[in-house]
PDB file of C-alpha atoms in Angstrom:
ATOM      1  CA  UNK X  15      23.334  43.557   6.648  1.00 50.00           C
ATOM      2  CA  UNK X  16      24.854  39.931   5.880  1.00 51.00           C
ATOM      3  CA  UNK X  17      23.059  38.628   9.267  1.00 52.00           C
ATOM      4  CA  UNK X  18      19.852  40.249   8.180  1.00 53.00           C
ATOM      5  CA  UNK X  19      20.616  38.458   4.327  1.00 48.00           C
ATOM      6  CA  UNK X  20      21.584  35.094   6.287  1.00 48.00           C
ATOM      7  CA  UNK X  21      18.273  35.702   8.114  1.00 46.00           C
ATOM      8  CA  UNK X  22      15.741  35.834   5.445  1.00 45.00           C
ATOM      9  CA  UNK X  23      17.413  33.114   3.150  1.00 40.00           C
ATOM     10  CA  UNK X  24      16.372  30.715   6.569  1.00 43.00           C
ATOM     11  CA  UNK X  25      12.809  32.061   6.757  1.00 42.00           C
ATOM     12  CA  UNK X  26      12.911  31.140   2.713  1.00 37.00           C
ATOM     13  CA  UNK X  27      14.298  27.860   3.380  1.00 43.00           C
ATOM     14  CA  UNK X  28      12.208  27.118   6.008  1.00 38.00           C
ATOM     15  CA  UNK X  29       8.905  28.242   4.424  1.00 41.00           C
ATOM     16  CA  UNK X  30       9.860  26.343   1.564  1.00 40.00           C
ATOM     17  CA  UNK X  31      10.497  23.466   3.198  1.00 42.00           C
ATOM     18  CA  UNK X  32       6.481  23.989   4.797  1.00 40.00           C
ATOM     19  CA  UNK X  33       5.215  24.499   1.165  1.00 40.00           C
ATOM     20  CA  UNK X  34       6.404  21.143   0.172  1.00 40.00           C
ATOM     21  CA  UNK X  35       5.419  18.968   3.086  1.00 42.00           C
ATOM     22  CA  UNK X  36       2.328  17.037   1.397  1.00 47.00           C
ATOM     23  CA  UNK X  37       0.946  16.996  -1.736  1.00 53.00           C
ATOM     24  CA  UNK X  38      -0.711  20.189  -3.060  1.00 57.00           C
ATOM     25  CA  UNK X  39      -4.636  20.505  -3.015  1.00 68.00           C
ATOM     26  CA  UNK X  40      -5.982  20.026  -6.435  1.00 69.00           C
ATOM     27  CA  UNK X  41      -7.085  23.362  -7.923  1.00 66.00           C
ATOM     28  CA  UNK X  42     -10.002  21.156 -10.076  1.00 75.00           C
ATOM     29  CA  UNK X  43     -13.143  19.355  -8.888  1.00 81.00           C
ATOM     30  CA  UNK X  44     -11.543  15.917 -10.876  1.00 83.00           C
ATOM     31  CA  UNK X  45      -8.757  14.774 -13.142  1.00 82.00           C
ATOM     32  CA  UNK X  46     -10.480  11.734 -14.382  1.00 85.00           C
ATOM     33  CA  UNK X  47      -7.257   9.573 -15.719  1.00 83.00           C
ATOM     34  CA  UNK X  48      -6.674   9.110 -19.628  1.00 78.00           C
ATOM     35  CA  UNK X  49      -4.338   7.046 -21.264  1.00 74.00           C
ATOM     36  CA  UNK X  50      -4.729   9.094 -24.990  1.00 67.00           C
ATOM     37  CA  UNK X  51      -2.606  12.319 -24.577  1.00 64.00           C
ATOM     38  CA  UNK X  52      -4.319  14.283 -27.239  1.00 63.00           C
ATOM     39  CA  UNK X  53      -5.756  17.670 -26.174  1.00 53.00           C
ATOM     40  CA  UNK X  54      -5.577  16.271 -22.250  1.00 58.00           C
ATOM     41  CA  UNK X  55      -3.599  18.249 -19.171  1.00 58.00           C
ATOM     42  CA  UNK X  56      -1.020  15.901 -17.465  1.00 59.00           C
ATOM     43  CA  UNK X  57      -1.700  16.121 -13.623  1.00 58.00           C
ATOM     44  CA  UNK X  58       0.019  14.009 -10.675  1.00 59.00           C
ATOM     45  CA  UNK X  59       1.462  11.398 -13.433  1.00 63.00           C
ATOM     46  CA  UNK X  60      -1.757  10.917 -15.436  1.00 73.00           C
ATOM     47  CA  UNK X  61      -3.781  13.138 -18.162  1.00 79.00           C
ATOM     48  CA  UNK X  62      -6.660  14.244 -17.574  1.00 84.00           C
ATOM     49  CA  UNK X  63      -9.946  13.606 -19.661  1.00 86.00           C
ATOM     50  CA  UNK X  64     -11.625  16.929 -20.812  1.00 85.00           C
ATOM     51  CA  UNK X  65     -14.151  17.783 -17.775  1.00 88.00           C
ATOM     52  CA  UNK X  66     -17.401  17.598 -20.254  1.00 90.00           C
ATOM     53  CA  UNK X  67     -16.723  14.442 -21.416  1.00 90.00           C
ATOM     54  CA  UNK X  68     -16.650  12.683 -17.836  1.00 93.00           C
ATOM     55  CA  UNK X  69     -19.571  10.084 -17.330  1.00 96.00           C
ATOM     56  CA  UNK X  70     -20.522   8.405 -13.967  1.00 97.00           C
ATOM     57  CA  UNK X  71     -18.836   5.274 -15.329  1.00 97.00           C
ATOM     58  CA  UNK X  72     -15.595   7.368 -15.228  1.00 96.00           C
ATOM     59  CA  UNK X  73     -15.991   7.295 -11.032  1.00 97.00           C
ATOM     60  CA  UNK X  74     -17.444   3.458 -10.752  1.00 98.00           C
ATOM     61  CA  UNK X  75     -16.004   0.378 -10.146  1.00 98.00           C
ATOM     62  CA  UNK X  76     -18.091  -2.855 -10.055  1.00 97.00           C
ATOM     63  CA  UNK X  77     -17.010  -6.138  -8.349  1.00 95.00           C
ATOM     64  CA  UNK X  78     -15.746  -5.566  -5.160  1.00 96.00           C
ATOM     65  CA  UNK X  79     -18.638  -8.004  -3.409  1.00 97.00           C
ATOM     66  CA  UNK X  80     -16.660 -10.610  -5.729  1.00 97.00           C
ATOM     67  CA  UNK X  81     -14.689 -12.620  -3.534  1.00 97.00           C
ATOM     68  CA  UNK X  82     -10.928 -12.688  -4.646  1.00 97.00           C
ATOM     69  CA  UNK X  83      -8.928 -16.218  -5.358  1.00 98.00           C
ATOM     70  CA  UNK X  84      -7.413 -17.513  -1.786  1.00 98.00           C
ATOM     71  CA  UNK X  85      -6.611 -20.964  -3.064  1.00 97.00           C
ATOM     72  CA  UNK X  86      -2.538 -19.760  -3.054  1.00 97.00           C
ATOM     73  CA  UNK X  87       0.648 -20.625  -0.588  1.00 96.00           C
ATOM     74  CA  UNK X  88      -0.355 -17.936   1.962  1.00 97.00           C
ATOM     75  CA  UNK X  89      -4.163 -18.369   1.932  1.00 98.00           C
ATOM     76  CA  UNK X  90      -5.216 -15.130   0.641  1.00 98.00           C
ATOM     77  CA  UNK X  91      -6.233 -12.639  -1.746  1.00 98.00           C
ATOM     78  CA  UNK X  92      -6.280  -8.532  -2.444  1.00 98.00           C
ATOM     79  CA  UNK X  93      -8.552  -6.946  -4.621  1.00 98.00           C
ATOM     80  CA  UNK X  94      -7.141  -3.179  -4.990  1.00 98.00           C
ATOM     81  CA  UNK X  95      -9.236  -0.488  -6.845  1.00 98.00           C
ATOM     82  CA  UNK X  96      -6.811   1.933  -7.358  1.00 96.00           C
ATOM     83  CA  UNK X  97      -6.443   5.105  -9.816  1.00 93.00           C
ATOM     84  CA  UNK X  98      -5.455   2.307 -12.442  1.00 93.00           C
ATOM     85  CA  UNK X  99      -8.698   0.492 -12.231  1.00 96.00           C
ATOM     86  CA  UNK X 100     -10.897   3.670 -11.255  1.00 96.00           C
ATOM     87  CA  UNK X 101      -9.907   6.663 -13.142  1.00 94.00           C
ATOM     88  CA  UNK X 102     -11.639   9.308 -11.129  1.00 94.00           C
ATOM     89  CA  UNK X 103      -9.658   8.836  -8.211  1.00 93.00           C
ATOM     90  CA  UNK X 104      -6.857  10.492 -10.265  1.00 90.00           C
ATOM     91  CA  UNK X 105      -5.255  13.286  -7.829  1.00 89.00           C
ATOM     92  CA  UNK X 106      -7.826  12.583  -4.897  1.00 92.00           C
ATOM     93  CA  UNK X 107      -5.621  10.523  -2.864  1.00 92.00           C
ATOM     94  CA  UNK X 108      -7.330   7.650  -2.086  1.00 95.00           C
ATOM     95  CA  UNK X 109      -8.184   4.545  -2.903  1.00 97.00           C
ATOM     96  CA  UNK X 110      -9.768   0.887  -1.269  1.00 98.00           C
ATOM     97  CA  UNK X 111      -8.878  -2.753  -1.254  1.00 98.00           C
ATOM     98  CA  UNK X 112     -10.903  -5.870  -0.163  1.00 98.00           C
ATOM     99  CA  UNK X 113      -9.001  -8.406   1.637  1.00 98.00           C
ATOM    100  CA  UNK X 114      -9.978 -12.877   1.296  1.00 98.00           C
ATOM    101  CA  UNK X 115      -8.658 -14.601   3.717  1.00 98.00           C
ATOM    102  CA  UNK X 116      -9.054 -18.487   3.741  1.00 98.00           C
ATOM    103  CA  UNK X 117      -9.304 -20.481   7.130  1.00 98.00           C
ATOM    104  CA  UNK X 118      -5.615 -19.487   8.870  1.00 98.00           C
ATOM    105  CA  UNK X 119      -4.695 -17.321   5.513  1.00 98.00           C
ATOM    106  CA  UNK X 120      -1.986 -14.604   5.733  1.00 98.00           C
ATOM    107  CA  UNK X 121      -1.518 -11.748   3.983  1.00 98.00           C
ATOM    108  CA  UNK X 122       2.128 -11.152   4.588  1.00 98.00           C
ATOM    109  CA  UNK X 123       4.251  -9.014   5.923  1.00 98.00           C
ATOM    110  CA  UNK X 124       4.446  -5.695   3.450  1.00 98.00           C
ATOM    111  CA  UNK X 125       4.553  -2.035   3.108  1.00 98.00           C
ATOM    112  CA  UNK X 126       2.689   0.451   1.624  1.00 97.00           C
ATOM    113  CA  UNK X 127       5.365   3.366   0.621  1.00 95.00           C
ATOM    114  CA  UNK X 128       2.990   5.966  -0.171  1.00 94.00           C
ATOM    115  CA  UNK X 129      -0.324   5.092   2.213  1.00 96.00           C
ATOM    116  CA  UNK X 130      -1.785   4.396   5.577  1.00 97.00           C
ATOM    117  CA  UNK X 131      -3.916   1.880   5.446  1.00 98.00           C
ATOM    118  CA  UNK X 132      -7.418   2.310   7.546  1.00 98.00           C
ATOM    119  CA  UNK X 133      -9.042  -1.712   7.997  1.00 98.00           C
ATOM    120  CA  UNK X 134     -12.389  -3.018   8.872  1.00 98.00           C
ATOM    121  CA  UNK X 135     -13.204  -6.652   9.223  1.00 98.00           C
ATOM    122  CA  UNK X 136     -16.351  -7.285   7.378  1.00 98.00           C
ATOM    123  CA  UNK X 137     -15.884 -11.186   8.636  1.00 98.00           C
ATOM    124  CA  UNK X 138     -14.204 -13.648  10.598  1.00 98.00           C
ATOM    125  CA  UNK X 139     -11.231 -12.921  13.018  1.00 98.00           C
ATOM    126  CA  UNK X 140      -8.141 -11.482  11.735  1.00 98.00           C
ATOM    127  CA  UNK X 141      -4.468 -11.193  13.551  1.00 98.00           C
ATOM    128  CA  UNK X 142      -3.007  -8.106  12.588  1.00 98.00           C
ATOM    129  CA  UNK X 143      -0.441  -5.921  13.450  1.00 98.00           C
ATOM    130  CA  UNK X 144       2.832  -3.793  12.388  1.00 98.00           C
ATOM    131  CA  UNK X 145       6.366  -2.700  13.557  1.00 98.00           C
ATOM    132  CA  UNK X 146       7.663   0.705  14.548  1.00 97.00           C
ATOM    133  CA  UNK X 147      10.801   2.125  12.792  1.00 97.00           C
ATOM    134  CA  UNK X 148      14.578   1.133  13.970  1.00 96.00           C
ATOM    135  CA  UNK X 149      15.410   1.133  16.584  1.00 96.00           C
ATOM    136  CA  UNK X 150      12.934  -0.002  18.765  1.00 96.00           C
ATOM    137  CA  UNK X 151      11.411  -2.247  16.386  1.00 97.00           C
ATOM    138  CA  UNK X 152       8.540  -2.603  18.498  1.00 97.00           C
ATOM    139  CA  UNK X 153       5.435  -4.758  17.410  1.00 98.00           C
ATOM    140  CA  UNK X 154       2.113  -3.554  17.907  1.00 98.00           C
ATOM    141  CA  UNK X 155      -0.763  -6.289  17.297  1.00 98.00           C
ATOM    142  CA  UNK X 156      -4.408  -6.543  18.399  1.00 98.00           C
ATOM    143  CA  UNK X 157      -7.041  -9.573  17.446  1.00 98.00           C
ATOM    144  CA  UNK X 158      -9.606  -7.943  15.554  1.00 98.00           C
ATOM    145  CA  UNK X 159     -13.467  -9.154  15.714  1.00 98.00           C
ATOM    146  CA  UNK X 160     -16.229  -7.977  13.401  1.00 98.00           C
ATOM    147  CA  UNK X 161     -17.053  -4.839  12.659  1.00 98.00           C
ATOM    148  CA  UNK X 162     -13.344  -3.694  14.251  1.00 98.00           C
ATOM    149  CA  UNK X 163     -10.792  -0.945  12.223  1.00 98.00           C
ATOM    150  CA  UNK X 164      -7.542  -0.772  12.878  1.00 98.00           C
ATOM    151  CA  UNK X 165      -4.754   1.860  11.024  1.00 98.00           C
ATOM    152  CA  UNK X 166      -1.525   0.802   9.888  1.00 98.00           C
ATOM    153  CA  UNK X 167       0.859   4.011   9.302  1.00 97.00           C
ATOM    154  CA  UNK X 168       2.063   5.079   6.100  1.00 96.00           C
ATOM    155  CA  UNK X 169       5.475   3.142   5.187  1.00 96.00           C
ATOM    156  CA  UNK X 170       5.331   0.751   8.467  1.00 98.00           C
ATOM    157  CA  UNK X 171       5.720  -3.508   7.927  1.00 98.00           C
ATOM    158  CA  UNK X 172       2.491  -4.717   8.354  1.00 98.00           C
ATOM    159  CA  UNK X 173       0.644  -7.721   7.926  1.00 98.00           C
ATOM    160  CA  UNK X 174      -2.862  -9.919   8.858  1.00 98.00           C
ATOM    161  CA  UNK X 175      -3.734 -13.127   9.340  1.00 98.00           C
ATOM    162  CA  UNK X 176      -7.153 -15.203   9.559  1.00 98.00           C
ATOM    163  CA  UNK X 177      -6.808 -17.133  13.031  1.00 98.00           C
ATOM    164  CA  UNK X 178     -10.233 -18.308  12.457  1.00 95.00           C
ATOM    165  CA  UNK X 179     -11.743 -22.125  11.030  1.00 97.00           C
ATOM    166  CA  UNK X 180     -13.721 -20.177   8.832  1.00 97.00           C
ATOM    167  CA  UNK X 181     -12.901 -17.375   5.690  1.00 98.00           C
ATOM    168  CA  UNK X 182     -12.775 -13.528   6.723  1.00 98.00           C
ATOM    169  CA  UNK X 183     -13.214 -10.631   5.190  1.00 98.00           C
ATOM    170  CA  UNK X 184     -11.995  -7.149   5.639  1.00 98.00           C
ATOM    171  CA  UNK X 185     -12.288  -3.585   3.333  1.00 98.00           C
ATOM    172  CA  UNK X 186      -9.102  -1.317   3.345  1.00 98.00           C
ATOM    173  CA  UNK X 187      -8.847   2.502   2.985  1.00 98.00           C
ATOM    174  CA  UNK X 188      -5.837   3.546   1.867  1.00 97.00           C
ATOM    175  CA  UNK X 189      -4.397   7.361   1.469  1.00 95.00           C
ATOM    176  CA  UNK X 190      -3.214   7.518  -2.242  1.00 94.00           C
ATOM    177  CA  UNK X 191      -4.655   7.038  -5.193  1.00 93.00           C
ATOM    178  CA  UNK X 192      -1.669   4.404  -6.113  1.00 92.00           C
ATOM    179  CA  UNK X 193      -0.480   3.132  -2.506  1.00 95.00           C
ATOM    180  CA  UNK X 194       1.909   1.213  -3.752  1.00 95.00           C
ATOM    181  CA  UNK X 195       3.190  -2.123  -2.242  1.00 97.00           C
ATOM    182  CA  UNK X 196       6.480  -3.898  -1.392  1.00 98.00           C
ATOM    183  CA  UNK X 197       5.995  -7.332   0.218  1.00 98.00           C
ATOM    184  CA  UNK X 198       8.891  -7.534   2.279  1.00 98.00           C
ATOM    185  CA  UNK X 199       9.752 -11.556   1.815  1.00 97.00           C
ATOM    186  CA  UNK X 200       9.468 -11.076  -2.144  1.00 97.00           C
ATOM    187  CA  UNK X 201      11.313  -8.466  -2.078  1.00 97.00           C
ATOM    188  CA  UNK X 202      14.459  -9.860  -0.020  1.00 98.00           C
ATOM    189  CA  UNK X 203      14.245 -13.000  -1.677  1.00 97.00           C
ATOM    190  CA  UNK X 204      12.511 -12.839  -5.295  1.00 97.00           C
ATOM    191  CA  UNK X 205      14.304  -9.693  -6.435  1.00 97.00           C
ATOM    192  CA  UNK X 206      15.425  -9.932 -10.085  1.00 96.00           C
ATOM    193  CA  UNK X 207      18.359 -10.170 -10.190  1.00 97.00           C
ATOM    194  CA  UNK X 208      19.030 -11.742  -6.895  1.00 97.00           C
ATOM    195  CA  UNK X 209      20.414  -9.962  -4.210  1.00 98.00           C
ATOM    196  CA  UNK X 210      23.745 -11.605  -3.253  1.00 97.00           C
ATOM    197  CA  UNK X 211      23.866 -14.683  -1.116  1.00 97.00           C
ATOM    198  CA  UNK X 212      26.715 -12.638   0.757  1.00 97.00           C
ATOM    199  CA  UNK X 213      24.769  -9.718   1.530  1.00 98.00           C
ATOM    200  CA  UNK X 214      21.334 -11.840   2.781  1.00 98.00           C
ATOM    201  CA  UNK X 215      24.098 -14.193   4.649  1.00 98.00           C
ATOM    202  CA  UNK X 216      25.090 -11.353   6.585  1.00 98.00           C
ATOM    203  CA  UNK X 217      21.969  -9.396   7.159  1.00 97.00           C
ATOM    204  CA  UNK X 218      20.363 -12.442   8.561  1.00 97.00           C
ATOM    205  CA  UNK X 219      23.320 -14.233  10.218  1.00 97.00           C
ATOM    206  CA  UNK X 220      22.295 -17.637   8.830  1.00 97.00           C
ATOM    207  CA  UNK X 221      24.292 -20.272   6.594  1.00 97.00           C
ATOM    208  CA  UNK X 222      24.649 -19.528   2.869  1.00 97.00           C
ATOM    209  CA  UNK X 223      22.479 -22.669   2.256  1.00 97.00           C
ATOM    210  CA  UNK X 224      19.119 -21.115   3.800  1.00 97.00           C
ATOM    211  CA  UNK X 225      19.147 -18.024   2.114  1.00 97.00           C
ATOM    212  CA  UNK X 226      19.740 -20.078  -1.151  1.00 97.00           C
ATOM    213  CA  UNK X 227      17.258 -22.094   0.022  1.00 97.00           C
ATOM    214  CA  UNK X 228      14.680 -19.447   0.954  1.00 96.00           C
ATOM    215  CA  UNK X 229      15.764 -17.909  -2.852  1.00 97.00           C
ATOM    216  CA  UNK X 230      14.371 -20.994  -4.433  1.00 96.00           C
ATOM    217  CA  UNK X 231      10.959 -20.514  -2.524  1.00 94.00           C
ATOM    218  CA  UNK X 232      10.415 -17.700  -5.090  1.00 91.00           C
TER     219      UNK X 232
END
């Protein structure tokens, strides 16, 4: 009797542990975002705006032929339309970018925690490329031409980079309405508060004095 009790608590684990693998289909057409909470149903962190009050304007966005600001230290620029900007997209899980590179511009090495990212260079030539978990840390990078896609998988350091004399251009797909991003030097470096010189001393067996140095760079 206790093996047959042990027995279907497993199954129960294990089928919950199937239920809650990925994120549940929506059980609505749309949850078109709202920021005023009155008479609105909260769904996947946002409210939703009453279903017969939606518009077409509600699942537009207009100015992604625009191109975005590149005249920065790495040379380049990311226009996201996200569930922030484009309120349908609210519990659809989805949402695009559009990447400005100037001549040799990077965007650098980052993560998306909660996306894969699905490119396509619109212009140019881009470098890209990203790193497989510990601990084979292995890189995998193509040179992409027009009209090329390449996926980076959710979570993974990633990055690209214009190796061209001219601008580029690429449009992202990414797989959540709010992908998320941690840009990995930023983060090591231009956390507030700082992480502590010891810690980044030992992680990157270097003197004291580059890290602080490195610090000062953001």
């Amino acid at each position: 009797m206790a093996a047959h009790a042990a027995a279907c608590i497993a199954m129960l684990a294990l089928a919950f542990c199937f239920a809650s693998a990925s994120d549940p289909s929506p059980l609505q057409d749309f949850c078109v975002a709202l920021d005023d909470t009155k008479e609105a149903l909260f769904v996947n962190g946002k409210f939703c705006k009453d279903p017969k009050l939606v518009t077409a304007n509600d699942f537009t966005f207009s100015g992604l032929n625009m191109p975005g600001n590149t005249s920065n230290k790495v040379g380049s620029n990311v226009t996201l339309v996200n569930v922030d900007k484009l309120a349908g997209l609210n519990t659809l899980g989805i949402s695009i970018a559009r990447l400005d590179f100037a001549p040799y511009g990077l965007n650098p090495p980052h993560t998306h925690p909660r996306a894969t990212e699905l490119l396509t260079v619109i212009e140019g030539t881009l470098h890209v490329g990203f790193v497989t978990s510990n601990p084979q840390n292995r890189l995998i990078t193509k040179i992409l031409n027009v009209g090329d896609v390449f996926v980076f998988p959710v979570g993974l350091i990633h990055f690209q980079q214009n190796v061209g004399k001219t601008n580029a251009l690429a449009i992202a797909g990414l797989s959540s309405q709010n992908p998320g991003v941690i840009t990995i030097a930023n983060a090591v470096f231009g956390s507030n508060p700082p992480i502590s010189v010891d810690v980044l001393t030992k992680a990157f067996q270097v003197d004291k004095n580059v890290i602080k140095y490195l610090q000062a760079q953001f």
